[in-house]
PDB file of N, CA, C and O in Angstrom:
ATOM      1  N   UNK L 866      23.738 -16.306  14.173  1.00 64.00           N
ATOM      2  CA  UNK L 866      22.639 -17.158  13.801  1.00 64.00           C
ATOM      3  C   UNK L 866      21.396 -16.727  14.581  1.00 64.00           C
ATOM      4  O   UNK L 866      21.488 -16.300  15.732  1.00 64.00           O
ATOM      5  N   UNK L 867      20.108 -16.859  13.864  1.00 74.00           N
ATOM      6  CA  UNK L 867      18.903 -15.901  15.034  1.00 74.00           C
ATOM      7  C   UNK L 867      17.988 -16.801  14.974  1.00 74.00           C
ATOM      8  O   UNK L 867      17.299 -17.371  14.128  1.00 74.00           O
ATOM      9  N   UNK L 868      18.152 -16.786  16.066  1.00 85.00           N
ATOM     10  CA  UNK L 868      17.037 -17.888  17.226  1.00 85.00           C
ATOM     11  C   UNK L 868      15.576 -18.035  16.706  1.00 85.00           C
ATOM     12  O   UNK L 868      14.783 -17.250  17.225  1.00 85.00           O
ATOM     13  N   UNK L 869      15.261 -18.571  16.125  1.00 87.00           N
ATOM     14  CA  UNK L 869      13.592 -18.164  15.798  1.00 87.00           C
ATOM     15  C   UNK L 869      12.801 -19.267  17.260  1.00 87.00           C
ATOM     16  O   UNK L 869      13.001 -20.297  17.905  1.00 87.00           O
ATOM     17  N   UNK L 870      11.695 -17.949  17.085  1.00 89.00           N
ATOM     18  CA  UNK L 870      10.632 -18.863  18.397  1.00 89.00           C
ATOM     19  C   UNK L 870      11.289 -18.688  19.588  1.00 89.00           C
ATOM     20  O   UNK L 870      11.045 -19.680  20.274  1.00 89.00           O
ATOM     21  N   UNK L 871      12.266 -17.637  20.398  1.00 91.00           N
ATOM     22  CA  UNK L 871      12.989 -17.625  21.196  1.00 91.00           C
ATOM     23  C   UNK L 871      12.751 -16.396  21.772  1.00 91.00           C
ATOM     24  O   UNK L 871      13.426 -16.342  22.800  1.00 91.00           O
ATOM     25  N   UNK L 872      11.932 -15.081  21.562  1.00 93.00           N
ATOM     26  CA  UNK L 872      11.875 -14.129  21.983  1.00 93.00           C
ATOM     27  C   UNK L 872      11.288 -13.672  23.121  1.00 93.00           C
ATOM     28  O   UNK L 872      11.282 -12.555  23.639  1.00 93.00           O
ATOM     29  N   UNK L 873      10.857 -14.580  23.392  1.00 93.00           N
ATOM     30  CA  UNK L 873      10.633 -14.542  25.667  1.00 93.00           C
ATOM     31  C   UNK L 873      11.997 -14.863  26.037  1.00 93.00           C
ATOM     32  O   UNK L 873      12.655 -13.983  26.592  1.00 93.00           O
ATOM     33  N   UNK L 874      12.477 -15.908  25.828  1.00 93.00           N
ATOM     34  CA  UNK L 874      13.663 -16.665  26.369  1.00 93.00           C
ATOM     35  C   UNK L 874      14.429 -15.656  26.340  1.00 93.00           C
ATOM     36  O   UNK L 874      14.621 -15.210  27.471  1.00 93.00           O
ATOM     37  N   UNK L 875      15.189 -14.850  25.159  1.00 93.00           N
ATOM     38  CA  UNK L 875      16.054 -13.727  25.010  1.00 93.00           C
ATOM     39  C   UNK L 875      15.506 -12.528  25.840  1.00 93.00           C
ATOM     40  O   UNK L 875      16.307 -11.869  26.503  1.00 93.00           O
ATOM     41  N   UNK L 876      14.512 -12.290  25.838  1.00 94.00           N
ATOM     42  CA  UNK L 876      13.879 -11.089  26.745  1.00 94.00           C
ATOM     43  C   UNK L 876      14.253 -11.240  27.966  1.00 94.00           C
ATOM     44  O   UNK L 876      14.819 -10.327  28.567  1.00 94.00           O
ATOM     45  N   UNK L 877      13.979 -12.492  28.555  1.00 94.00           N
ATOM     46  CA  UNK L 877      14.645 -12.947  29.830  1.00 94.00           C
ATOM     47  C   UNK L 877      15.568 -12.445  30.346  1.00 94.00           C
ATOM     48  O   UNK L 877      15.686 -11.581  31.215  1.00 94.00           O
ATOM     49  N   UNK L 878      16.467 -13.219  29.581  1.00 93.00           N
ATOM     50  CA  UNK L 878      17.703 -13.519  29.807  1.00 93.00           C
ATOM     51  C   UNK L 878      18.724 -11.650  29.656  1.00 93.00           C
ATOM     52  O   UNK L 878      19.581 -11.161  30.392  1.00 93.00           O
ATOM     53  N   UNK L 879      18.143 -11.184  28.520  1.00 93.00           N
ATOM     54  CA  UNK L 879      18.697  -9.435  28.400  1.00 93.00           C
ATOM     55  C   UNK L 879      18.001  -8.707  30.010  1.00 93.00           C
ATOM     56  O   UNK L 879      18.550  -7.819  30.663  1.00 93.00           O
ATOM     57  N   UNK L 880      16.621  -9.423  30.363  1.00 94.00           N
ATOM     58  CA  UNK L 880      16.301  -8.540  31.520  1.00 94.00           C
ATOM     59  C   UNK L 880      17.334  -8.670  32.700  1.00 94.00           C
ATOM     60  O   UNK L 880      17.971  -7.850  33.361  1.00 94.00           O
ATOM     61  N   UNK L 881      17.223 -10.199  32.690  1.00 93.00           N
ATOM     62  CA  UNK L 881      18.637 -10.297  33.749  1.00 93.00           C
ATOM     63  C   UNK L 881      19.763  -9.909  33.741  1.00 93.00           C
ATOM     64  O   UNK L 881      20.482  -9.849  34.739  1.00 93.00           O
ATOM     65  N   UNK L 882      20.246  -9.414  31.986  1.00 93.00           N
ATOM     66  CA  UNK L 882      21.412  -8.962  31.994  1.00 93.00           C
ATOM     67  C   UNK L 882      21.068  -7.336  32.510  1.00 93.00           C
ATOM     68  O   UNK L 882      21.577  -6.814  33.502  1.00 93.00           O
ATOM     69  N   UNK L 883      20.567  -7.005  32.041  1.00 93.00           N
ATOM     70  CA  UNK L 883      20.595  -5.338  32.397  1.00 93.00           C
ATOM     71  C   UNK L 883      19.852  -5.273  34.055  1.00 93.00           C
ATOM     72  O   UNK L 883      19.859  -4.247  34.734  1.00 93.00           O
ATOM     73  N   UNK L 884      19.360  -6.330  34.413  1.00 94.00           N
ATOM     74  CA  UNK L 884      19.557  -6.264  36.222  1.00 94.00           C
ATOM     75  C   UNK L 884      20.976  -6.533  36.696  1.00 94.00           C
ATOM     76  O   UNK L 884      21.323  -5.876  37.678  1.00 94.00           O
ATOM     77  N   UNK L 885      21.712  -7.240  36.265  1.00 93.00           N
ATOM     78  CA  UNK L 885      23.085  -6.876  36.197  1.00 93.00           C
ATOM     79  C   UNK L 885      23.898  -5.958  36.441  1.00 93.00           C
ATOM     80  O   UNK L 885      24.834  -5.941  37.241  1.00 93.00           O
ATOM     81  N   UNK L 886      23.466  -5.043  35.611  1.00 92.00           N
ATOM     82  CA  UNK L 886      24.469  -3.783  35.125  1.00 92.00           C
ATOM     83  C   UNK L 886      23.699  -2.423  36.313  1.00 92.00           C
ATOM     84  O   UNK L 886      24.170  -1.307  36.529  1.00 92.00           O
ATOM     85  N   UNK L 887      22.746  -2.877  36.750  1.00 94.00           N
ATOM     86  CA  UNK L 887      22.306  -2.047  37.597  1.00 94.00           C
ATOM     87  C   UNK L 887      22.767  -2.997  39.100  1.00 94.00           C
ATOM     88  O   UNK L 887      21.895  -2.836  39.954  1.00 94.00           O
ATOM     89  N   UNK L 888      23.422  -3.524  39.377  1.00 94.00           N
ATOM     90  CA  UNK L 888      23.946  -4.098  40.172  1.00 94.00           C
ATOM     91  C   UNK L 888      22.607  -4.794  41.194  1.00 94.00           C
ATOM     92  O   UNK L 888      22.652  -4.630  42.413  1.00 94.00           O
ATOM     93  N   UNK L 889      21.498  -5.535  40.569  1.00 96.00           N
ATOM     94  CA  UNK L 889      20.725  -5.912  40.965  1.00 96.00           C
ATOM     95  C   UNK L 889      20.712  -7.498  40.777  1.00 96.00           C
ATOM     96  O   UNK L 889      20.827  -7.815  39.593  1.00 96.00           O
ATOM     97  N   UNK L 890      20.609  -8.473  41.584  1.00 93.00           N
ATOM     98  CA  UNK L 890      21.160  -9.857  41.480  1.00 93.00           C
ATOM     99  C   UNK L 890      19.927 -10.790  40.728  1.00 93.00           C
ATOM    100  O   UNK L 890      18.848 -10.198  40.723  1.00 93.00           O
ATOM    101  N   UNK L 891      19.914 -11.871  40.222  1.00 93.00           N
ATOM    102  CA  UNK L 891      18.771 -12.893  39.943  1.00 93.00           C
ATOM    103  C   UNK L 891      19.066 -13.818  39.434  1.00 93.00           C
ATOM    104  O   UNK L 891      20.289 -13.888  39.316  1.00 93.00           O
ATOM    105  N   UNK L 892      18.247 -15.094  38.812  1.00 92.00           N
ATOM    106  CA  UNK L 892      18.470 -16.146  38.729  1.00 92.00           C
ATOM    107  C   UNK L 892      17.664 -16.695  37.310  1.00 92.00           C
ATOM    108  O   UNK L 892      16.595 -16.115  37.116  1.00 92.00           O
ATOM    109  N   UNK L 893      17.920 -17.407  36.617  1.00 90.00           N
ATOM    110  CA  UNK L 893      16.948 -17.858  35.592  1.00 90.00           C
ATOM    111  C   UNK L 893      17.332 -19.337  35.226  1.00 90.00           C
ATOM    112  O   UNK L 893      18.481 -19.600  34.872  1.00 90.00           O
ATOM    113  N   UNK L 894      16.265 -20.388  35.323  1.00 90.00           N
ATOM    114  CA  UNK L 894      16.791 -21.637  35.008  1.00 90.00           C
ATOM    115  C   UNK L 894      16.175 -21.613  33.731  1.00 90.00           C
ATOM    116  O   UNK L 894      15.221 -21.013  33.237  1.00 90.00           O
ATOM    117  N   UNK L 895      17.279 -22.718  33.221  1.00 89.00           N
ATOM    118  CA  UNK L 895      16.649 -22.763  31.233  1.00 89.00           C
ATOM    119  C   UNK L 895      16.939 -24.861  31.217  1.00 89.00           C
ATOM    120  O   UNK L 895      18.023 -25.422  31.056  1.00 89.00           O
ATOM    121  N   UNK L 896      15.760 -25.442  31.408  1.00 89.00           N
ATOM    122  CA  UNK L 896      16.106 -26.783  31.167  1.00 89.00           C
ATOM    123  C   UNK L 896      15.671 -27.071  30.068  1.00 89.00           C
ATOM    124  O   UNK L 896      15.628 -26.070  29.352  1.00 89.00           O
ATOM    125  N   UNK L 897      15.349 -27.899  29.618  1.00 89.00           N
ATOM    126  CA  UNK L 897      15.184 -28.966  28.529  1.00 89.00           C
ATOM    127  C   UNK L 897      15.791 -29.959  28.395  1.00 89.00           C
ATOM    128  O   UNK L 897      16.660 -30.368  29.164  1.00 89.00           O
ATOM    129  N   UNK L 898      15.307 -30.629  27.114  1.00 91.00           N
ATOM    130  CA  UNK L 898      15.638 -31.909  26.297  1.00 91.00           C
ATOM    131  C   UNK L 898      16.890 -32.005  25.648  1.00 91.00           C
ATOM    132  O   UNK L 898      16.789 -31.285  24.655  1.00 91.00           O
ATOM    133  N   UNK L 899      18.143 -32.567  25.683  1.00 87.00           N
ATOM    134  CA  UNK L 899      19.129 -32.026  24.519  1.00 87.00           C
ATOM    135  C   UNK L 899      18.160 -32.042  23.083  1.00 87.00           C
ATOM    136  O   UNK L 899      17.118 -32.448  22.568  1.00 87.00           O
ATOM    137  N   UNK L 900      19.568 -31.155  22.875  1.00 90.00           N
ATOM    138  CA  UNK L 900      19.074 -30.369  21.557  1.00 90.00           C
ATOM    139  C   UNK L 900      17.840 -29.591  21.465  1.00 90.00           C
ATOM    140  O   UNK L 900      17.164 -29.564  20.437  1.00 90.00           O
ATOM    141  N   UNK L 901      17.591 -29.065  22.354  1.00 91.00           N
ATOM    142  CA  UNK L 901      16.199 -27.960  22.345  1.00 91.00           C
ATOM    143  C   UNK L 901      16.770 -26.188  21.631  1.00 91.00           C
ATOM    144  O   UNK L 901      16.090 -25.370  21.012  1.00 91.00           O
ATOM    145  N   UNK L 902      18.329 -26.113  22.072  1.00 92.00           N
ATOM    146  CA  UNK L 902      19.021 -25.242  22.065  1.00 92.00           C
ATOM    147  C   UNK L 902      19.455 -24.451  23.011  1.00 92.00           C
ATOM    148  O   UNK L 902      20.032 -23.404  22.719  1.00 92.00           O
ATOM    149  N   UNK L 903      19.236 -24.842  24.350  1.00 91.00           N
ATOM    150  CA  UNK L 903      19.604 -24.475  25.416  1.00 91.00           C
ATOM    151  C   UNK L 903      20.968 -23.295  25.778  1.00 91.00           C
ATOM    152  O   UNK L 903      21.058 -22.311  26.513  1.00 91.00           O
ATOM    153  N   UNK L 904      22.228 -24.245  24.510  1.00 90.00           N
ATOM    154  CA  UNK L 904      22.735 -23.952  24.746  1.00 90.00           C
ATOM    155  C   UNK L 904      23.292 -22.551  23.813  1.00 90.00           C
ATOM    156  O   UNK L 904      24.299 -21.857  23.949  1.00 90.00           O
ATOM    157  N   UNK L 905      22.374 -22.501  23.012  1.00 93.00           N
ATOM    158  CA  UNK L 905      22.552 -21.569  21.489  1.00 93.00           C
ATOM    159  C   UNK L 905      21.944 -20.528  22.470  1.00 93.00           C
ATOM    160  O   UNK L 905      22.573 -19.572  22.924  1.00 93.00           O
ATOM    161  N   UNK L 906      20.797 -20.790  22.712  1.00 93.00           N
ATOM    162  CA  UNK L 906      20.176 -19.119  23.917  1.00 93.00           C
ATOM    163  C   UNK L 906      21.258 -18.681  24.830  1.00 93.00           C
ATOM    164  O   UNK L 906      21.400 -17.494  25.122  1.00 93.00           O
ATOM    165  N   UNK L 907      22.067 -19.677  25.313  1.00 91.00           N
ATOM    166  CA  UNK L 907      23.097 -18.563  26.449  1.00 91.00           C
ATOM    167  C   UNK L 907      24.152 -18.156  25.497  1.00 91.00           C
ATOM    168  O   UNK L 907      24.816 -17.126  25.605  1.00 91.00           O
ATOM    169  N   UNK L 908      24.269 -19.092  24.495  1.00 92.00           N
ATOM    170  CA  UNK L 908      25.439 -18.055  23.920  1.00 92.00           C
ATOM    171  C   UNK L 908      24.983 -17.020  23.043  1.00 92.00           C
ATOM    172  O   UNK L 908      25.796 -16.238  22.551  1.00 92.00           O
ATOM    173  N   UNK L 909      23.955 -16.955  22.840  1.00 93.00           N
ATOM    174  CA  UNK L 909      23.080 -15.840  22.257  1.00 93.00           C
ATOM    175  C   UNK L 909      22.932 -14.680  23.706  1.00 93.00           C
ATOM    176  O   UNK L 909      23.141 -13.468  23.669  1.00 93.00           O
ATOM    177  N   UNK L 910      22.632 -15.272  24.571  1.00 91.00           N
ATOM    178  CA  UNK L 910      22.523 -14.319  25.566  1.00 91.00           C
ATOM    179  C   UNK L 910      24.081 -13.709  25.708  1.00 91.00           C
ATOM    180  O   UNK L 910      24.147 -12.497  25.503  1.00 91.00           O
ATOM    181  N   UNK L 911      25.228 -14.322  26.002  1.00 90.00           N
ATOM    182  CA  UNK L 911      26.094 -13.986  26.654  1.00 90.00           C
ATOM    183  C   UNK L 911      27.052 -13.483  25.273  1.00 90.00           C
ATOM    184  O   UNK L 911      28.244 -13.505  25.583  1.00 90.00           O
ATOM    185  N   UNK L 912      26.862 -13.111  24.069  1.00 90.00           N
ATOM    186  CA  UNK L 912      26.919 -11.957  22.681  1.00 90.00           C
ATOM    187  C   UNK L 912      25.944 -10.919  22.975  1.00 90.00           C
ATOM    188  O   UNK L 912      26.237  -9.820  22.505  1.00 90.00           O
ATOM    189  N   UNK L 913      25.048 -10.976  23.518  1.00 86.00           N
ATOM    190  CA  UNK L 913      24.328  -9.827  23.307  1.00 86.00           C
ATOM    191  C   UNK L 913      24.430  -9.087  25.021  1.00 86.00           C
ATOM    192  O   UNK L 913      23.601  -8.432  25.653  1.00 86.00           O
ATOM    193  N   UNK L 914      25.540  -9.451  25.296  1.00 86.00           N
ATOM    194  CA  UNK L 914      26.308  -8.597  26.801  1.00 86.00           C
ATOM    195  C   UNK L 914      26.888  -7.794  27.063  1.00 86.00           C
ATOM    196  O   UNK L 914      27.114  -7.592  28.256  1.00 86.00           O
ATOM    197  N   UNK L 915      27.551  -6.718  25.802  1.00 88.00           N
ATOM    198  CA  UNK L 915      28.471  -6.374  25.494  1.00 88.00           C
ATOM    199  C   UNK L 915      29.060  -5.540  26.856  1.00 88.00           C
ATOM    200  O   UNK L 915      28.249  -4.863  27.488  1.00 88.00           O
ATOM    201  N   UNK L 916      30.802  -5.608  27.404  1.00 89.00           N
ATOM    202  CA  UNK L 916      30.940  -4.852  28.043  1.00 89.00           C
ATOM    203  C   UNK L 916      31.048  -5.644  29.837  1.00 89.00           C
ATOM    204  O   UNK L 916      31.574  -5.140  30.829  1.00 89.00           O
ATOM    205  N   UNK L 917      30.427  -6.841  29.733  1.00 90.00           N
ATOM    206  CA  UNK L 917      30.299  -7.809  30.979  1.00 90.00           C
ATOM    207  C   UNK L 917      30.691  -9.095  30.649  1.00 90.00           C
ATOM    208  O   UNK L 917      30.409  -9.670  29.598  1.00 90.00           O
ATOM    209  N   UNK L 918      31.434  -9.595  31.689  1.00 86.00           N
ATOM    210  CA  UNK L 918      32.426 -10.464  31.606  1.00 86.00           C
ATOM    211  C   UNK L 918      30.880 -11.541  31.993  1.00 86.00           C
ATOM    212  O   UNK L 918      29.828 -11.274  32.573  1.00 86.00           O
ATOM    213  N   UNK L 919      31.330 -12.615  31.440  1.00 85.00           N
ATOM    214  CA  UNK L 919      30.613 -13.658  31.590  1.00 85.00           C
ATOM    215  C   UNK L 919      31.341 -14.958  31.784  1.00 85.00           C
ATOM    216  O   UNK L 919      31.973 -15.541  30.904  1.00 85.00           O
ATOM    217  N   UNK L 920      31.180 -15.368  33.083  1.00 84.00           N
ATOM    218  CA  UNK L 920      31.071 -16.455  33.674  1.00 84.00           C
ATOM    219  C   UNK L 920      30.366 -17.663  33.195  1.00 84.00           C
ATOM    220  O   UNK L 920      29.190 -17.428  32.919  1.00 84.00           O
ATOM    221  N   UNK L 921      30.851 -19.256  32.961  1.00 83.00           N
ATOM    222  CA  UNK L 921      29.674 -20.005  32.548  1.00 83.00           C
ATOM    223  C   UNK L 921      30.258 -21.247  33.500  1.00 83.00           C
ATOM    224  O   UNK L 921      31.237 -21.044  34.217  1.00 83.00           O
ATOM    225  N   UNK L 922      29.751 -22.239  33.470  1.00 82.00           N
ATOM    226  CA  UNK L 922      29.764 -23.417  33.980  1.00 82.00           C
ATOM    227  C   UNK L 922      28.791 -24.609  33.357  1.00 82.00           C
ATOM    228  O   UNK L 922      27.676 -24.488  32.851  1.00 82.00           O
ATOM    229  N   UNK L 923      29.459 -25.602  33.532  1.00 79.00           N
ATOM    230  CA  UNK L 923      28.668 -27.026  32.314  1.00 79.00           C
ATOM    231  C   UNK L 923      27.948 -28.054  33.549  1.00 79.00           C
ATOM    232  O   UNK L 923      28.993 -28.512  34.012  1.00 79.00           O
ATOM    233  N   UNK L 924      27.457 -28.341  33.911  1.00 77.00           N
ATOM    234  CA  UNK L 924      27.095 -29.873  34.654  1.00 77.00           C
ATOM    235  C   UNK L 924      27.171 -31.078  33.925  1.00 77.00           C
ATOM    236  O   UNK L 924      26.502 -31.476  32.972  1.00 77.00           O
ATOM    237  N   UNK L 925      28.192 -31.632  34.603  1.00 78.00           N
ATOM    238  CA  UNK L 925      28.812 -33.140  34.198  1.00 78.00           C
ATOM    239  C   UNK L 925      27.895 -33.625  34.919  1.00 78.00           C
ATOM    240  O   UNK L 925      27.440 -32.996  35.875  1.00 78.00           O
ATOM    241  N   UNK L 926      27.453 -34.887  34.559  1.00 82.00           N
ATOM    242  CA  UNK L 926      26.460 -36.091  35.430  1.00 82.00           C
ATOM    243  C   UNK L 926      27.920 -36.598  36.593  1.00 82.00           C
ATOM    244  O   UNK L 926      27.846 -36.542  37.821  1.00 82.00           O
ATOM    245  N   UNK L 927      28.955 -36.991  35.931  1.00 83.00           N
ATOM    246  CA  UNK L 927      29.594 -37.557  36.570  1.00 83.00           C
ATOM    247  C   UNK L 927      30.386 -36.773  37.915  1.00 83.00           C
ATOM    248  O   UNK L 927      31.009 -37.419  38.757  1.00 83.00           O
ATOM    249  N   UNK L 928      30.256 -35.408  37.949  1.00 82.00           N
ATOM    250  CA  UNK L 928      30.608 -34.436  38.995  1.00 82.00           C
ATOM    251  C   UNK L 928      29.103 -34.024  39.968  1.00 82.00           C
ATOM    252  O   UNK L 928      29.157 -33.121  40.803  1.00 82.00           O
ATOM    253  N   UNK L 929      28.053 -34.665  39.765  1.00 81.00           N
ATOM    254  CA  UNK L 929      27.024 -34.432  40.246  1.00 81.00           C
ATOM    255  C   UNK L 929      27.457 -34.964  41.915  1.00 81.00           C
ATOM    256  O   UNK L 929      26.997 -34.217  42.779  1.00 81.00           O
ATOM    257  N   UNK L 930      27.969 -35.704  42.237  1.00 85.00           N
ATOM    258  CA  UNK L 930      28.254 -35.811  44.135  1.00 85.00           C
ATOM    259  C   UNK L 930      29.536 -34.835  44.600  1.00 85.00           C
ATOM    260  O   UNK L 930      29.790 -34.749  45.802  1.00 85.00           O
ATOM    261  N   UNK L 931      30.170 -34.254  43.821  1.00 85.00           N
ATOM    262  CA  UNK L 931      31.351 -33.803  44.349  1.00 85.00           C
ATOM    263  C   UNK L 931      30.789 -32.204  44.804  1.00 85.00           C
ATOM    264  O   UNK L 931      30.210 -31.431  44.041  1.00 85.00           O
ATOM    265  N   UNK L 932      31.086 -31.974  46.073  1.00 87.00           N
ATOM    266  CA  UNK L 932      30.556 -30.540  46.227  1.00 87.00           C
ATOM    267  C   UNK L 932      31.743 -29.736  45.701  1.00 87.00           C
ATOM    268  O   UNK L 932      32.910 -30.001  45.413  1.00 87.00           O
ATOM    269  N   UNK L 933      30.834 -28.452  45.692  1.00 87.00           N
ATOM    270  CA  UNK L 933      31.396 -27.673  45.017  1.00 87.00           C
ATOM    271  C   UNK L 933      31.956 -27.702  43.247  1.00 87.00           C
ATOM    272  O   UNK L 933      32.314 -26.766  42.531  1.00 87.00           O
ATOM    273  N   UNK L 934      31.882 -28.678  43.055  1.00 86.00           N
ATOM    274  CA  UNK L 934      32.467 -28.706  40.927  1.00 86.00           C
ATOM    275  C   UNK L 934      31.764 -27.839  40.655  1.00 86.00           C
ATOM    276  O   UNK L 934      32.589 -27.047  40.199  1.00 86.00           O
ATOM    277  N   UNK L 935      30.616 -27.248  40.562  1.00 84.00           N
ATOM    278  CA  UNK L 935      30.252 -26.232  39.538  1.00 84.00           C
ATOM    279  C   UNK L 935      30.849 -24.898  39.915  1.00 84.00           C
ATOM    280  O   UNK L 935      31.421 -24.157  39.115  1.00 84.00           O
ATOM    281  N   UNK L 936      30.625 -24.589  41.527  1.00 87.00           N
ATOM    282  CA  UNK L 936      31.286 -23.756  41.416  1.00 87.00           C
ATOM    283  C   UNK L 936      33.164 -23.311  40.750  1.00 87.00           C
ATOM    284  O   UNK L 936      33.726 -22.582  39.933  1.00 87.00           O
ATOM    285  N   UNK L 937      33.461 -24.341  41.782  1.00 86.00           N
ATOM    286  CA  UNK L 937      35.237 -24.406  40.863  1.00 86.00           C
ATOM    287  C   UNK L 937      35.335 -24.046  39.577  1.00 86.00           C
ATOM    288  O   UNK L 937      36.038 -23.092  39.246  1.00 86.00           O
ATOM    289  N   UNK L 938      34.581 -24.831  38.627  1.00 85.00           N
ATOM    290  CA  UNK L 938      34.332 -24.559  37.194  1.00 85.00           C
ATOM    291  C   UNK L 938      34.344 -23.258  36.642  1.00 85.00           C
ATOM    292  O   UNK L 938      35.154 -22.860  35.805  1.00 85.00           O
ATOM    293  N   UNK L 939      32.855 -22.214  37.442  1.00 86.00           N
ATOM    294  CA  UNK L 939      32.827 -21.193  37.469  1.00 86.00           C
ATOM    295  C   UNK L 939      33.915 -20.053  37.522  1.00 86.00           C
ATOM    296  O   UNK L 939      34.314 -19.420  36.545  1.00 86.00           O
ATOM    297  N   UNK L 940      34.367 -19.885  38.949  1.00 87.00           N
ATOM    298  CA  UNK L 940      35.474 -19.579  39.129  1.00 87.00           C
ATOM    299  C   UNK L 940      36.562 -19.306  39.092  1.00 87.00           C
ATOM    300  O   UNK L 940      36.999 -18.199  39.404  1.00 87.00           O
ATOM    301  N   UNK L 941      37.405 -20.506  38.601  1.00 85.00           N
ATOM    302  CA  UNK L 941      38.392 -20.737  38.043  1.00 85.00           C
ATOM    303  C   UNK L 941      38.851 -20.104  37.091  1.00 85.00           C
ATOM    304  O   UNK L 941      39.997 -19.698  37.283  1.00 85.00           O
ATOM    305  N   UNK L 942      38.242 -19.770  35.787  1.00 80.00           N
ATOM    306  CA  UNK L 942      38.983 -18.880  34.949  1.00 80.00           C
ATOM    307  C   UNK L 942      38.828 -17.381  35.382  1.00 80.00           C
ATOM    308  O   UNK L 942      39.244 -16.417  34.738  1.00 80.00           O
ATOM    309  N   UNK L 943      38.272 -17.350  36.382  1.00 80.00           N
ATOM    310  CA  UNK L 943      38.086 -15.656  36.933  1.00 80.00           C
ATOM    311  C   UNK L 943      39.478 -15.496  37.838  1.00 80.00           C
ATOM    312  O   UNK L 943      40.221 -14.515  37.853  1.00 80.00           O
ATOM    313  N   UNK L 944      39.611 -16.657  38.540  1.00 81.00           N
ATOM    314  CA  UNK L 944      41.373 -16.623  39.230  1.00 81.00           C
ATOM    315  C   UNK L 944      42.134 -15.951  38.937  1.00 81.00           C
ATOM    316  O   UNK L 944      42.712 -15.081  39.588  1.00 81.00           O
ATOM    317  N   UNK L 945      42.283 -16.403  37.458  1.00 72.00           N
ATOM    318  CA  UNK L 945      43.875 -16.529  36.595  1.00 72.00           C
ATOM    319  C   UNK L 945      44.151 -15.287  36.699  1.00 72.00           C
ATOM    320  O   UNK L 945      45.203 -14.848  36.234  1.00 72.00           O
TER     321      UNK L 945
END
């Protein structure tokens, strides 16, 4: 499905991926409103990765005091 009106956001997000692959680290926050599509751009980002394992993690309101939940989240299927 293709993102219309999204082509900074994807630029982004591919720059960070290919800082990635050059083993160069960074960060990108993506907030909004629900339903802005927040979540259609990372999975748009993380298809257009090919070759790199991708990691994700969700924020629950209700895990917001527990340290560490996002990371665990993260993590966790990288364990197995």
């Amino acid at each position: 499905m293709p993102l219309y009106g999204r082509d900074a956001e994807r630029a982004a997000l591919g720059a960070l991926a290919e800082a990635a692959r050059e083993s160069r680290s960074g960060v990108l926050i993506i907030r909004g409103a629900p339903g802005t599509g927040k979540s259609a751009l990372l999975d748009d980002g993380a298809a257009g990765s090919p070759g790199m394992r991708v990691l994700r993690a969700t924020g629950i309101q209700g895990e917001a005091e527990l340290a560490f939940a996002g990371l665990h989240q993260l993590v966790w299927p990288a364990a197995r």
